[in-house]
Coordinates of C-alpha atoms in Angstrom, one line a residue:
X873 CA 58.1 -70.6 -3.5
X874 CA 56.3 -73.9 -3.4
X875 CA 55.9 -75.8 -6.7
X876 CA 52.1 -75.5 -6.6
X877 CA 52.2 -71.8 -6.2
X878 CA 54.9 -71.5 -9.0
X879 CA 52.7 -73.5 -11.3
X880 CA 49.7 -71.3 -10.7
X881 CA 51.7 -68.1 -11.4
X882 CA 53.2 -69.7 -14.5
X883 CA 49.8 -70.6 -15.8
X884 CA 48.6 -67.1 -15.3
X885 CA 51.7 -65.8 -17.1
X886 CA 51.1 -68.0 -20.1
X887 CA 47.6 -66.5 -20.3
X888 CA 48.9 -63.0 -20.2
X889 CA 51.5 -63.8 -22.9
X890 CA 48.8 -65.1 -25.2
X891 CA 46.7 -62.0 -24.7
X892 CA 49.8 -59.9 -25.7
X893 CA 50.3 -62.3 -28.6
X894 CA 46.8 -61.6 -29.8
X895 CA 47.3 -57.9 -29.7
X896 CA 50.6 -58.3 -31.7
X897 CA 48.7 -60.3 -34.3
X898 CA 46.2 -57.5 -34.7
X899 CA 49.1 -55.0 -35.0
X900 CA 50.9 -57.2 -37.5
X901 CA 47.7 -57.3 -39.7
X902 CA 47.4 -53.5 -39.6
X903 CA 51.1 -53.1 -40.4
X904 CA 50.9 -55.5 -43.4
X905 CA 47.8 -53.7 -44.8
X906 CA 49.5 -50.3 -44.3
X907 CA 52.7 -51.3 -46.1
X908 CA 51.4 -53.9 -48.5
X909 CA 52.1 -51.8 -51.6
X910 CA 55.6 -50.9 -50.5
X911 CA 56.6 -54.5 -49.6
X912 CA 57.9 -57.0 -52.0
X913 CA 55.8 -60.1 -52.8
X914 CA 58.2 -62.2 -50.8
X915 CA 57.9 -59.9 -47.8
X916 CA 54.1 -59.9 -47.9
X917 CA 54.1 -63.7 -48.1
X918 CA 56.4 -64.0 -45.2
X919 CA 54.4 -61.5 -43.1
X920 CA 51.2 -63.4 -43.8
X921 CA 52.8 -66.7 -43.0
X922 CA 54.2 -65.4 -39.7
X923 CA 51.0 -63.5 -38.7
X924 CA 48.8 -66.4 -39.8
X925 CA 50.8 -69.0 -37.9
X926 CA 50.9 -66.8 -34.7
X927 CA 47.1 -66.2 -35.0
X928 CA 46.4 -69.9 -35.4
X929 CA 48.3 -71.1 -32.3
X930 CA 47.0 -68.0 -30.3
X931 CA 43.5 -69.1 -31.0
X932 CA 44.3 -72.7 -30.3
X933 CA 45.8 -71.6 -27.0
X934 CA 42.4 -70.2 -25.9
X935 CA 40.6 -73.4 -26.8
X936 CA 43.2 -75.6 -25.0
X937 CA 43.2 -73.4 -21.9
X938 CA 39.4 -73.5 -21.7
X939 CA 39.6 -77.3 -21.3
X940 CA 42.8 -77.6 -19.1
X941 CA 45.8 -75.5 -18.1
X942 CA 48.6 -75.2 -20.7
X943 CA 51.7 -77.1 -19.7
X944 CA 54.7 -74.8 -19.1
X945 CA 56.7 -76.5 -21.8
X946 CA 54.1 -75.8 -24.5
X947 CA 53.9 -72.2 -23.3
X948 CA 57.7 -71.9 -23.7
X949 CA 57.6 -73.5 -27.2
X950 CA 55.0 -70.9 -28.3
X951 CA 57.2 -68.1 -27.0
X952 CA 60.1 -69.6 -29.0
X953 CA 57.8 -69.8 -32.1
X954 CA 56.9 -66.1 -31.6
X955 CA 60.6 -65.2 -31.7
X956 CA 61.5 -67.5 -34.6
X957 CA 58.6 -66.2 -36.7
X958 CA 59.7 -62.6 -36.1
X959 CA 63.4 -63.5 -36.9
X960 CA 62.3 -65.5 -40.0
X961 CA 60.2 -62.5 -41.2
X962 CA 63.2 -60.1 -40.6
X963 CA 65.7 -62.4 -42.4
X964 CA 63.3 -63.4 -45.2
X965 CA 62.4 -59.8 -45.9
X966 CA 66.1 -58.8 -46.3
X967 CA 67.0 -60.7 -49.6
X968 CA 67.4 -57.5 -51.6
X969 CA 69.4 -54.4 -50.9
X970 CA 66.4 -52.1 -50.7
X971 CA 64.4 -54.6 -48.6
X972 CA 67.3 -55.3 -46.3
X973 CA 68.0 -51.5 -45.9
X974 CA 64.3 -51.0 -45.0
X975 CA 64.3 -53.8 -42.5
X976 CA 67.5 -52.5 -40.9
X977 CA 66.1 -49.0 -40.6
X978 CA 62.7 -50.1 -39.1
X979 CA 62.8 -50.3 -35.3
X980 CA 59.4 -52.0 -35.0
X981 CA 60.7 -55.6 -35.5
X982 CA 63.5 -55.0 -32.9
X983 CA 60.9 -53.6 -30.4
X984 CA 58.8 -56.8 -31.0
X985 CA 61.9 -58.9 -30.1
X986 CA 62.3 -56.8 -27.0
X987 CA 58.7 -57.3 -26.1
X988 CA 59.0 -61.1 -26.6
X989 CA 62.0 -61.1 -24.3
X990 CA 60.1 -59.2 -21.7
X991 CA 56.9 -61.3 -21.8
X992 CA 58.9 -64.5 -21.6
X993 CA 59.6 -63.5 -18.0
X994 CA 55.9 -64.1 -17.3
X995 CA 56.7 -67.8 -17.3
X996 CA 58.9 -67.2 -14.2
X997 CA 62.0 -69.0 -15.5
X998 CA 65.1 -66.7 -15.6
X999 CA 67.1 -69.3 -17.6
X1000 CA 64.4 -69.4 -20.2
X1001 CA 64.4 -65.6 -20.4
X1002 CA 68.2 -65.7 -20.8
X1003 CA 67.7 -68.2 -23.7
X1004 CA 65.2 -66.0 -25.4
X1005 CA 67.5 -63.1 -25.1
X1006 CA 70.4 -65.0 -26.7
X1007 CA 68.1 -66.3 -29.4
X1008 CA 66.9 -62.8 -30.1
X1009 CA 70.5 -61.5 -30.2
X1010 CA 71.5 -64.3 -32.6
X1011 CA 68.5 -63.3 -34.8
X1012 CA 69.8 -59.8 -34.9
X1013 CA 73.2 -61.1 -36.0
X1014 CA 71.5 -63.3 -38.6
X1015 CA 69.6 -60.3 -39.9
X1016 CA 72.9 -58.3 -40.2
X1017 CA 74.5 -61.3 -42.0
X1018 CA 71.5 -61.6 -44.4
X1019 CA 71.7 -57.9 -45.2
X1020 CA 75.4 -58.1 -45.8
X1021 CA 74.9 -61.0 -48.3
X1022 CA 72.1 -59.0 -49.9
X1023 CA 74.6 -56.2 -50.7
X1024 CA 74.4 -53.9 -47.7
X1025 CA 77.7 -52.3 -46.8
X1026 CA 78.2 -51.4 -43.1
X1027 CA 80.2 -48.2 -42.5
X1028 CA 81.3 -46.1 -39.6
X1029 CA 80.8 -42.9 -41.7
X1030 CA 77.5 -41.4 -40.6
X1031 CA 77.0 -39.4 -43.9
X1032 CA 77.8 -42.4 -46.1
X1033 CA 75.4 -44.5 -44.0
X1034 CA 72.5 -42.4 -45.4
X1035 CA 73.2 -43.5 -49.0
X1036 CA 71.6 -46.4 -50.7
X1037 CA 73.1 -49.8 -49.9
X1038 CA 74.8 -48.6 -46.7
X1039 CA 74.0 -49.0 -43.0
X1040 CA 75.8 -47.6 -39.9
X1041 CA 77.8 -50.1 -37.9
X1042 CA 77.0 -48.3 -34.7
X1043 CA 73.3 -48.8 -35.1
X1044 CA 73.7 -52.6 -35.5
X1045 CA 76.0 -52.9 -32.5
X1046 CA 73.7 -50.7 -30.4
X1047 CA 70.7 -52.9 -31.4
X1048 CA 72.6 -56.0 -30.5
X1049 CA 73.7 -54.7 -27.2
X1050 CA 70.3 -53.3 -26.5
X1051 CA 68.7 -56.7 -27.0
X1052 CA 71.3 -58.3 -24.7
X1053 CA 70.8 -55.5 -22.1
X1054 CA 67.0 -55.8 -22.3
X1055 CA 67.2 -59.5 -21.7
X1056 CA 69.6 -59.3 -18.9
X1057 CA 67.7 -56.5 -17.2
X1058 CA 64.5 -58.5 -17.6
X1059 CA 66.2 -61.6 -16.1
X1060 CA 67.6 -59.6 -13.2
X1061 CA 64.2 -58.1 -12.5
X1062 CA 62.6 -61.5 -12.7
X1063 CA 65.1 -62.9 -10.2
X1064 CA 64.6 -60.0 -7.8
X1065 CA 60.9 -60.4 -8.1
X1066 CA 61.3 -64.1 -7.3
X1067 CA 63.4 -63.3 -4.3
X1068 CA 60.9 -60.7 -3.2
X1069 CA 58.1 -63.2 -3.6
X1070 CA 60.2 -65.7 -1.7
X1071 CA 60.8 -63.3 1.1
X1072 CA 57.2 -62.3 1.1
X1073 CA 56.3 -66.0 1.1
X1074 CA 58.7 -66.6 3.9
X1075 CA 57.3 -63.7 5.8
X1076 CA 53.8 -65.0 5.2
X1077 CA 54.8 -68.4 6.3
X1078 CA 56.5 -66.9 9.3
X1079 CA 53.5 -64.7 10.0
X1080 CA 51.2 -67.7 9.5
X1081 CA 53.2 -69.8 11.9
X1082 CA 53.3 -66.9 14.3
X1083 CA 49.6 -66.4 14.0
X1084 CA 49.0 -70.2 14.5
X1085 CA 51.5 -70.2 17.4
X1086 CA 49.8 -67.1 18.9
X1087 CA 46.4 -68.6 18.4
X1088 CA 47.6 -71.7 20.1
X1089 CA 49.0 -69.7 23.0
X1090 CA 45.8 -67.7 23.3
X1091 CA 43.8 -70.9 23.2
X1092 CA 46.0 -72.4 25.9
X1093 CA 45.7 -69.1 27.9
X1094 CA 41.9 -69.2 27.5
X1095 CA 41.8 -72.8 28.7
X1096 CA 44.1 -71.8 31.6
X1097 CA 41.8 -68.9 32.4
X1098 CA 38.8 -71.1 32.2
X1099 CA 40.5 -73.6 34.5
X1100 CA 41.6 -70.8 36.9
X1101 CA 38.1 -69.3 36.9
X1102 CA 36.6 -72.8 37.5
X1103 CA 39.0 -73.2 40.4
X1104 CA 38.3 -69.7 41.6
X1105 CA 34.5 -70.3 41.5
X1106 CA 35.2 -73.6 43.4
X1107 CA 37.1 -71.6 46.0
X1108 CA 34.2 -69.1 46.1
X1109 CA 31.7 -71.8 46.5
X1110 CA 33.5 -73.6 49.2
X1111 CA 34.0 -70.4 51.1
X1112 CA 30.3 -69.6 50.7
X1113 CA 29.6 -73.0 52.2
X1114 CA 31.8 -72.2 55.1
X1115 CA 30.1 -68.9 55.6
X1116 CA 26.5 -70.2 55.4
X1117 CA 26.4 -71.7 58.9
X1118 CA 28.0 -68.6 60.4
X1119 CA 25.5 -66.0 59.2
X1120 CA 21.8 -65.8 59.8
X1121 CA 19.2 -65.5 62.5
X1122 CA 19.7 -68.4 64.8
X1123 CA 18.0 -66.8 67.8
X1124 CA 14.4 -67.8 68.7
X1125 CA 12.4 -65.4 70.8
X1126 CA 8.9 -64.2 71.3
X1127 CA 10.0 -60.9 72.7
X1128 CA 11.1 -59.4 69.4
X1129 CA 11.0 -59.9 65.6
X1130 CA 14.4 -60.6 64.2
X1131 CA 15.2 -60.7 60.5
X1132 CA 18.1 -59.9 58.1
X1133 CA 18.6 -59.0 54.5
X1134 CA 21.9 -59.6 52.8
X1135 CA 23.1 -58.8 49.2
X1136 CA 26.7 -59.6 48.4
X1137 CA 28.2 -57.8 45.4
X1138 CA 30.1 -60.8 44.1
X1139 CA 27.8 -63.3 42.4
X1140 CA 29.1 -66.4 40.7
X1141 CA 28.0 -69.7 39.1
X1142 CA 29.6 -73.0 40.0
X1143 CA 28.3 -76.1 38.2
X1144 CA 24.6 -76.1 38.8
X1145 CA 24.7 -73.7 41.8
X1146 CA 24.2 -69.9 41.9
X1147 CA 25.8 -68.2 44.9
X1148 CA 27.2 -64.9 46.1
X1149 CA 30.2 -64.0 48.3
X1150 CA 31.3 -60.9 50.2
X1151 CA 32.5 -59.4 53.4
X1152 CA 29.2 -58.6 55.1
X1153 CA 28.0 -60.8 58.0
X1154 CA 24.8 -60.8 60.1
X1155 CA 24.2 -63.2 62.9
X1156 CA 22.0 -63.5 66.0
X1157 CA 22.1 -66.2 68.8
X1158 CA 20.4 -66.9 72.1
X1159 CA 22.5 -66.6 75.2
X1160 CA 21.8 -66.4 79.0
X1161 CA 23.5 -63.9 81.3
X1162 CA 22.9 -63.8 85.1
X1163 CA 19.8 -66.1 84.5
X1164 CA 18.2 -63.8 82.0
X1165 CA 17.6 -64.5 78.3
X1166 CA 19.4 -62.3 75.8
X1167 CA 19.8 -62.2 72.0
X1168 CA 23.5 -61.7 71.0
X1169 CA 23.9 -60.2 67.6
X1170 CA 26.5 -58.8 65.2
X1171 CA 26.4 -56.8 62.0
X1172 CA 29.8 -56.7 60.4
X1173 CA 31.4 -55.4 57.2
X1174 CA 34.9 -56.8 56.6
X1175 CA 37.5 -55.0 54.5
X1176 CA 38.0 -56.2 50.9
X1177 CA 36.0 -57.4 48.0
X1178 CA 34.8 -60.9 47.3
X1179 CA 37.3 -63.5 48.6
X1180 CA 39.3 -61.1 50.8
X1181 CA 36.1 -59.7 52.4
X1182 CA 34.7 -63.2 52.7
X1183 CA 37.9 -64.3 54.5
X1184 CA 37.4 -61.6 57.1
X1185 CA 33.7 -62.5 57.4
X1186 CA 34.7 -66.1 57.9
X1187 CA 37.0 -65.1 60.8
X1188 CA 34.5 -62.7 62.3
X1189 CA 31.6 -65.2 62.2
X1190 CA 33.8 -68.0 63.5
X1191 CA 35.1 -66.1 66.5
X1192 CA 31.7 -64.6 67.3
X1193 CA 30.1 -68.0 67.2
X1194 CA 32.8 -69.5 69.4
X1195 CA 32.2 -66.7 71.9
X1196 CA 28.5 -67.6 72.0
X1197 CA 29.3 -71.3 72.3
X1198 CA 31.7 -70.6 75.1
X1199 CA 29.1 -68.6 76.9
X1200 CA 26.6 -71.4 76.7
X1201 CA 29.2 -73.9 78.2
X1202 CA 31.0 -71.8 80.8
X1203 CA 29.1 -70.7 84.0
X1204 CA 31.7 -68.0 84.6
X1205 CA 30.8 -66.4 81.3
X1206 CA 27.1 -66.6 82.1
X1207 CA 27.6 -64.6 85.4
X1208 CA 28.8 -61.5 83.6
X1209 CA 26.8 -58.4 83.1
X1210 CA 25.8 -57.4 79.6
X1211 CA 28.4 -54.6 79.5
X1212 CA 31.1 -57.0 80.6
X1213 CA 30.1 -59.6 78.1
X1214 CA 30.2 -57.1 75.2
X1215 CA 33.6 -55.8 76.2
X1216 CA 35.0 -59.3 76.5
X1217 CA 33.5 -60.2 73.1
X1218 CA 35.0 -57.1 71.5
X1219 CA 38.4 -57.8 73.0
X1220 CA 38.4 -61.3 71.7
X1221 CA 37.6 -60.2 68.2
X1222 CA 40.1 -57.4 68.4
X1223 CA 42.9 -59.8 69.5
X1224 CA 42.2 -62.1 66.6
X1225 CA 42.0 -59.4 64.0
X1226 CA 45.1 -57.6 65.3
X1227 CA 47.2 -60.6 64.4
X1228 CA 46.7 -59.7 60.7
X1229 CA 48.6 -56.5 61.2
X1230 CA 46.0 -54.3 59.6
X1231 CA 45.5 -56.4 56.5
X1232 CA 42.1 -57.6 57.7
X1233 CA 39.9 -55.2 59.6
X1234 CA 36.1 -55.0 60.0
X1235 CA 33.5 -52.5 61.1
X1236 CA 30.8 -53.9 63.3
X1237 CA 28.0 -53.3 65.6
X1238 CA 27.9 -55.9 68.4
X1239 CA 25.0 -56.0 70.8
X1240 CA 22.7 -57.7 73.3
X1241 CA 18.9 -57.5 73.6
X1242 CA 17.4 -58.1 77.0
X1243 CA 14.4 -60.1 76.0
X1244 CA 12.4 -59.5 79.3
X1245 CA 13.1 -55.8 79.6
X1246 CA 13.5 -54.8 75.9
X1247 CA 16.8 -53.1 76.8
X1248 CA 19.4 -52.8 74.0
X1249 CA 23.1 -52.9 74.7
X1250 CA 25.5 -52.4 71.8
X1251 CA 28.9 -51.0 70.7
X1252 CA 29.7 -49.5 67.4
X1253 CA 33.1 -49.9 65.8
X1254 CA 33.1 -47.5 62.9
X1255 CA 29.9 -49.1 61.6
X1256 CA 27.1 -46.9 60.1
X1257 CA 24.9 -45.5 62.8
X1258 CA 22.0 -47.4 64.2
X1259 CA 18.5 -46.4 63.2
X1260 CA 15.5 -46.3 65.5
X1261 CA 12.1 -46.3 63.9
X1262 CA 9.4 -45.1 66.3
X1263 CA 5.9 -43.7 65.7
X1264 CA 6.5 -43.4 61.9
X1265 CA 9.8 -41.5 62.3
X1266 CA 13.4 -42.7 61.9
X1267 CA 16.4 -41.2 63.6
X1268 CA 19.9 -42.2 64.5
X1269 CA 20.6 -43.5 68.0
X1270 CA 24.3 -42.4 67.8
X1271 CA 25.7 -38.9 67.3
X1272 CA 29.3 -39.9 67.0
X1273 CA 31.5 -42.9 66.5
X1274 CA 34.6 -43.1 68.7
X1275 CA 35.7 -46.7 68.2
X1276 CA 37.9 -47.6 65.3
X1277 CA 37.4 -50.7 63.2
X1278 CA 38.2 -54.0 64.8
X1279 CA 41.7 -55.0 63.8
X1280 CA 43.3 -51.5 64.1
X1281 CA 45.6 -50.9 67.0
X1282 CA 43.6 -49.3 69.8
X1283 CA 43.5 -48.2 73.4
X1284 CA 41.4 -50.4 75.6
X1285 CA 40.1 -47.5 77.6
X1286 CA 38.4 -46.1 74.5
X1287 CA 35.8 -48.9 74.5
X1288 CA 32.3 -47.7 75.2
X1289 CA 28.7 -48.9 74.6
X1290 CA 25.2 -47.6 74.3
X1291 CA 22.2 -48.7 76.4
X1292 CA 18.6 -47.8 75.5
X1293 CA 15.2 -49.2 76.4
X1294 CA 13.0 -50.0 73.5
X1295 CA 9.2 -49.4 73.6
X1296 CA 6.4 -51.4 72.2
X1297 CA 6.3 -51.0 68.4
X1298 CA 9.9 -49.8 68.1
X1299 CA 12.1 -51.0 65.3
X1300 CA 15.9 -50.9 65.3
X1301 CA 17.9 -51.4 62.1
X1302 CA 21.6 -52.0 61.9
X1303 CA 23.4 -52.1 58.5
X1304 CA 26.7 -51.9 56.6
X1305 CA 27.8 -48.9 54.7
X1306 CA 26.5 -50.5 51.5
X1307 CA 23.1 -49.2 52.4
X1308 CA 24.3 -45.6 51.7
X1309 CA 26.6 -46.3 48.7
X1310 CA 24.1 -46.0 45.9
X1311 CA 24.8 -44.9 42.3
X1312 CA 22.3 -42.1 41.7
X1313 CA 23.2 -41.5 38.1
X1314 CA 25.9 -39.9 36.0
X1315 CA 27.2 -36.3 35.8
X1316 CA 28.0 -34.3 32.7
X1317 CA 31.4 -35.9 32.6
X1318 CA 29.8 -39.3 32.5
X1319 CA 31.2 -40.1 36.0
X1320 CA 29.0 -41.9 38.5
X1321 CA 27.2 -39.9 41.2
X1322 CA 27.5 -41.7 44.5
X1323 CA 25.1 -40.9 47.3
X1324 CA 26.7 -39.0 50.2
X1325 CA 23.5 -38.2 52.2
X1326 CA 23.2 -40.5 55.1
X1327 CA 19.7 -39.1 55.8
X1328 CA 18.5 -40.7 52.6
X1329 CA 18.5 -44.0 54.5
X1330 CA 16.3 -42.6 57.2
X1331 CA 13.8 -41.4 54.6
X1332 CA 13.9 -44.9 53.0
X1333 CA 13.2 -46.5 56.4
X1334 CA 10.2 -44.3 57.0
X1335 CA 9.0 -45.0 53.5
X1336 CA 9.3 -48.8 54.1
X1337 CA 7.7 -48.5 57.6
X1338 CA 10.7 -50.2 59.1
X1339 CA 10.3 -53.4 57.1
X1340 CA 13.4 -54.9 55.5
X1341 CA 11.9 -56.3 52.3
X1342 CA 10.2 -53.0 51.3
X1343 CA 13.3 -51.2 52.5
X1344 CA 15.5 -53.2 50.1
X1345 CA 13.0 -52.4 47.3
X1346 CA 13.1 -48.7 48.1
X1347 CA 16.9 -48.6 48.1
X1348 CA 17.1 -50.5 44.8
X1349 CA 14.6 -48.1 43.3
X1350 CA 16.8 -45.1 44.3
X1351 CA 20.0 -46.5 42.7
X1352 CA 22.3 -49.4 42.2
X1353 CA 24.3 -50.9 45.0
X1354 CA 28.1 -50.5 44.6
X1355 CA 29.1 -52.6 47.6
X1356 CA 27.9 -55.5 49.8
X1357 CA 24.9 -54.5 51.8
X1358 CA 23.5 -56.1 54.9
X1359 CA 20.6 -55.1 57.2
X1360 CA 19.6 -56.5 60.6
X1361 CA 16.2 -55.6 62.1
X1362 CA 15.0 -56.0 65.7
X1363 CA 11.4 -55.0 66.2
X1364 CA 9.5 -55.0 69.5
X1365 CA 5.9 -56.2 68.6
X1366 CA 3.0 -54.2 69.9
X1367 CA 2.1 -55.2 73.4
X1368 CA 5.5 -56.8 73.9
X1369 CA 7.5 -53.9 75.2
X1370 CA 8.9 -53.5 78.7
X1371 CA 7.0 -55.5 81.3
X1372 CA 4.0 -53.7 82.6
X1373 CA 4.1 -54.0 86.3
X1374 CA 1.1 -54.1 88.6
X1375 CA 2.4 -51.5 91.0
X1376 CA 1.6 -51.9 94.6
X1377 CA 0.0 -48.9 96.2
X1378 CA 2.7 -47.9 98.6
X1379 CA 2.8 -44.8 100.6
X1380 CA 5.6 -42.4 100.0
X1381 CA 8.1 -44.1 102.3
X1382 CA 10.2 -41.0 102.6
X1383 CA 7.6 -39.5 104.9
X1384 CA 6.9 -42.6 107.1
X1385 CA 7.8 -42.0 110.7
X1386 CA 11.0 -43.7 111.8
X1387 CA 9.1 -45.9 114.3
X1388 CA 6.9 -47.3 111.4
X1389 CA 9.8 -48.1 109.0
X1390 CA 10.2 -51.7 110.3
X1391 CA 6.5 -52.3 110.0
X1392 CA 6.4 -51.0 106.4
X1393 CA 9.5 -53.0 105.6
X1394 CA 7.8 -56.2 106.9
X1395 CA 4.8 -55.5 104.8
X1396 CA 6.9 -55.0 101.6
X1397 CA 9.0 -58.1 102.4
X1398 CA 5.8 -60.2 102.7
X1399 CA 4.6 -58.8 99.4
X1400 CA 7.7 -60.1 97.5
X1401 CA 10.6 -58.3 98.9
X1402 CA 13.5 -57.4 96.7
X1403 CA 12.7 -60.3 94.4
X1404 CA 9.5 -58.5 93.3
X1405 CA 9.4 -57.7 89.6
X1406 CA 7.9 -54.3 90.4
X1407 CA 10.5 -51.6 90.3
X1408 CA 8.5 -49.2 92.5
X1409 CA 8.1 -52.0 95.1
X1410 CA 11.8 -52.6 95.2
X1411 CA 12.6 -48.9 95.2
X1412 CA 10.4 -48.4 98.2
X1413 CA 12.0 -51.2 100.0
X1414 CA 15.5 -49.8 99.2
X1415 CA 14.5 -46.4 100.6
X1416 CA 13.3 -48.0 103.8
X1417 CA 16.4 -50.0 104.2
X1418 CA 18.5 -46.9 103.5
X1419 CA 16.6 -44.9 106.2
X1420 CA 17.0 -47.7 108.6
X1421 CA 20.7 -48.1 107.9
X1422 CA 20.0 -51.7 107.0
X1423 CA 22.9 -53.3 105.0
X1424 CA 20.2 -55.0 102.9
X1425 CA 19.9 -51.6 101.1
X1426 CA 22.9 -52.6 98.9
X1427 CA 21.0 -55.7 97.7
X1428 CA 17.9 -53.7 97.1
X1429 CA 19.7 -51.1 95.0
X1430 CA 21.3 -53.9 93.0
X1431 CA 18.0 -55.5 92.4
X1432 CA 16.5 -52.1 91.4
X1433 CA 19.4 -51.6 89.0
X1434 CA 18.6 -54.9 87.4
X1435 CA 14.9 -53.8 86.9
X1436 CA 16.0 -50.5 85.5
X1437 CA 19.2 -51.5 83.6
X1438 CA 19.0 -48.5 81.1
X1439 CA 19.3 -45.9 83.9
X1440 CA 22.8 -44.6 84.5
X1441 CA 21.6 -42.6 87.6
X1442 CA 20.3 -45.8 89.2
X1443 CA 23.6 -47.5 88.5
X1444 CA 25.6 -44.6 90.0
X1445 CA 23.4 -44.8 93.1
X1446 CA 24.2 -48.4 93.4
X1447 CA 27.9 -47.6 93.2
X1448 CA 27.6 -45.2 96.1
X1449 CA 25.5 -47.5 98.3
X1450 CA 27.8 -50.4 97.7
X1451 CA 30.8 -48.3 98.6
X1452 CA 29.2 -47.0 101.7
X1453 CA 28.4 -50.5 102.9
X1454 CA 32.0 -51.7 102.3
X1455 CA 31.2 -53.9 99.3
X1456 CA 34.1 -52.4 97.4
X1457 CA 34.6 -55.2 94.8
X1458 CA 30.9 -55.0 93.8
X1459 CA 31.1 -51.2 93.8
X1460 CA 34.1 -51.3 91.4
X1461 CA 32.2 -53.8 89.2
X1462 CA 29.2 -51.5 89.0
X1463 CA 31.3 -48.4 88.5
X1464 CA 33.3 -49.9 85.7
X1465 CA 30.1 -50.9 83.9
X1466 CA 28.9 -47.3 84.3
X1467 CA 32.2 -46.1 82.9
X1468 CA 31.7 -48.2 79.7
X1469 CA 28.4 -46.4 79.2
X1470 CA 29.4 -42.9 80.0
X1471 CA 33.1 -42.0 80.0
X1472 CA 32.4 -38.3 80.7
X1473 CA 30.6 -38.9 84.1
X1474 CA 33.3 -37.4 86.3
X1475 CA 31.5 -38.2 89.6
X1476 CA 31.6 -41.9 88.8
X1477 CA 35.3 -41.7 87.8
X1478 CA 36.2 -40.0 91.0
X1479 CA 34.5 -42.7 93.0
X1480 CA 36.0 -45.4 90.9
X1481 CA 39.5 -44.0 91.5
X1482 CA 39.0 -44.0 95.3
X1483 CA 37.7 -47.5 95.2
X1484 CA 40.8 -48.8 93.3
X1485 CA 43.0 -46.9 95.9
X1486 CA 41.1 -48.7 98.7
X1487 CA 41.6 -52.1 97.0
X1488 CA 45.3 -51.3 96.4
X1489 CA 45.0 -51.1 92.6
X1490 CA 47.3 -48.1 92.3
X1491 CA 48.0 -48.5 88.6
X1492 CA 44.3 -48.5 87.8
X1493 CA 43.7 -45.6 90.1
X1494 CA 46.4 -43.6 88.3
X1495 CA 44.8 -44.4 84.9
X1496 CA 41.3 -43.2 86.1
X1497 CA 42.7 -40.0 87.7
X1498 CA 44.5 -39.2 84.4
X1499 CA 41.2 -39.6 82.7
X1500 CA 39.4 -37.4 85.2
X1501 CA 42.1 -34.7 84.7
X1502 CA 41.8 -34.9 81.0
X1503 CA 38.0 -34.4 81.2
X1504 CA 38.4 -31.4 83.5
X1505 CA 40.9 -29.7 81.2
X1506 CA 38.5 -30.4 78.3
X1507 CA 35.6 -28.8 80.2
X1508 CA 37.7 -25.8 81.2
X1509 CA 38.7 -25.4 77.6
X1510 CA 35.1 -25.4 76.5
X1511 CA 34.2 -22.6 79.0

């Protein structure tokens, strides 16, 4: 133990000893009073001297200790005085035979010596305790000698020892050995206690050092965590800065209202900025295809939380923006039909995401909006179904999803898309699956109840009247979002639907006499020809050309298909006319576009196979024929 701790314990021991001393004084006084008449005058005087002296320095101890701690040396001197006074009393009271015999037969004084030996250990000095033991033993020897000089005879005969003037030798030897044994045992116990205290102190020191070391380690770990979190937040912030220019409504159009709502699950604070990060992405751009304005858009949900999802969104947004930029710069890209552009866009994204070997995939809806005709082209890769809000009612445009997420291995021939014409006042909403993943509450097991009813979103759209801000409030009121959620809205304003054509009053050209066909054709050509924006006008001109066997019928049907792009039957008619007029490459082009829209249209697939055989594309012909065969077997199985 350290010196200061030893001193504190020793000071406390001296106080305890003095308390015991005070009790002994009281007992001495009571014993003197009780035996006053039996004792000799000398014994009473010695008892009073010893008791009075002990009482005086016991009281003096209290006054001294009240002002300052008692030095250890003084405490030891007082213990020695205690023992000497007891020994003096014992020896002084043994000057006559009767007095000596009474003293020898009284165990009280010996017990007091033992008590002094024991409480000397309170000073925490084994050597001092041993000294007190030896002094006590010598006192016992002195008492025996004094008794002998007073006339006491010591004998081994037990019966004789009971007679006056005799004392048993065995008793004196036992008392002497008992005093030594008591002192040695007390000393051993004291040393064991000191060792135990030393071990405890060492353990405490070790524990304290371990606590300090552990606290230091925890502090270092906390600082490391703070540094890592700061670095992580910096990474989050930089990633969010990279994502910002990739997501948003960048398209400008009067033909539709475009707006987006995005809520990423991961929010963070970096320096003075508050930001969020996630795997959802919404973007819309202007492009031109075949001279017509379109809005190219994407609604994506990349796999993973926070940084992983953001990494996917970064790739998705970058590739999609590069495709849009390439379309703006490359004339060859601008000559593509919407179906071809969407397939090419999907393939580019698929090629990039496939390089990650499945560790980065994304669901997405990619589409085009024909601004002039309000025709919507889109493909859905395992994204939540598209919602059409019309006349106060919401419904899903899709009934099934066949495409897997972008990034999974796939078969190119599985690609397909949807084409639909929007009406004035229509609203279309695309969104990630976070729109459905709402916490509705907790069950009896205190587990979260997650919404599984996809129709809940339809009800919410109707309640919000197809507006995104009210829709987000409705969803938030239903439950808490558990994932990133993004919404993209395309609305056709009232009065801005498909172009309203001023139809020319044309007779039913199917019943015009053959000799009048050229006259009617001339009249229609003078009224705008196939460049007219009136579908009925162009259709009439096509019918006349067809009846006349004029090869310009192929151009007319292509123009009519451009004016009615949502009609698969018109496109199929164009395929047949182009084939009949020997324009096989254009026929293949139109047939492949129709195949992307409807893969179960067997008539188109049969024509497409024959066209590829005519052009010498035998591998492609074989692929189409296998597809036709599979459809026929499927139809036979259903019947």
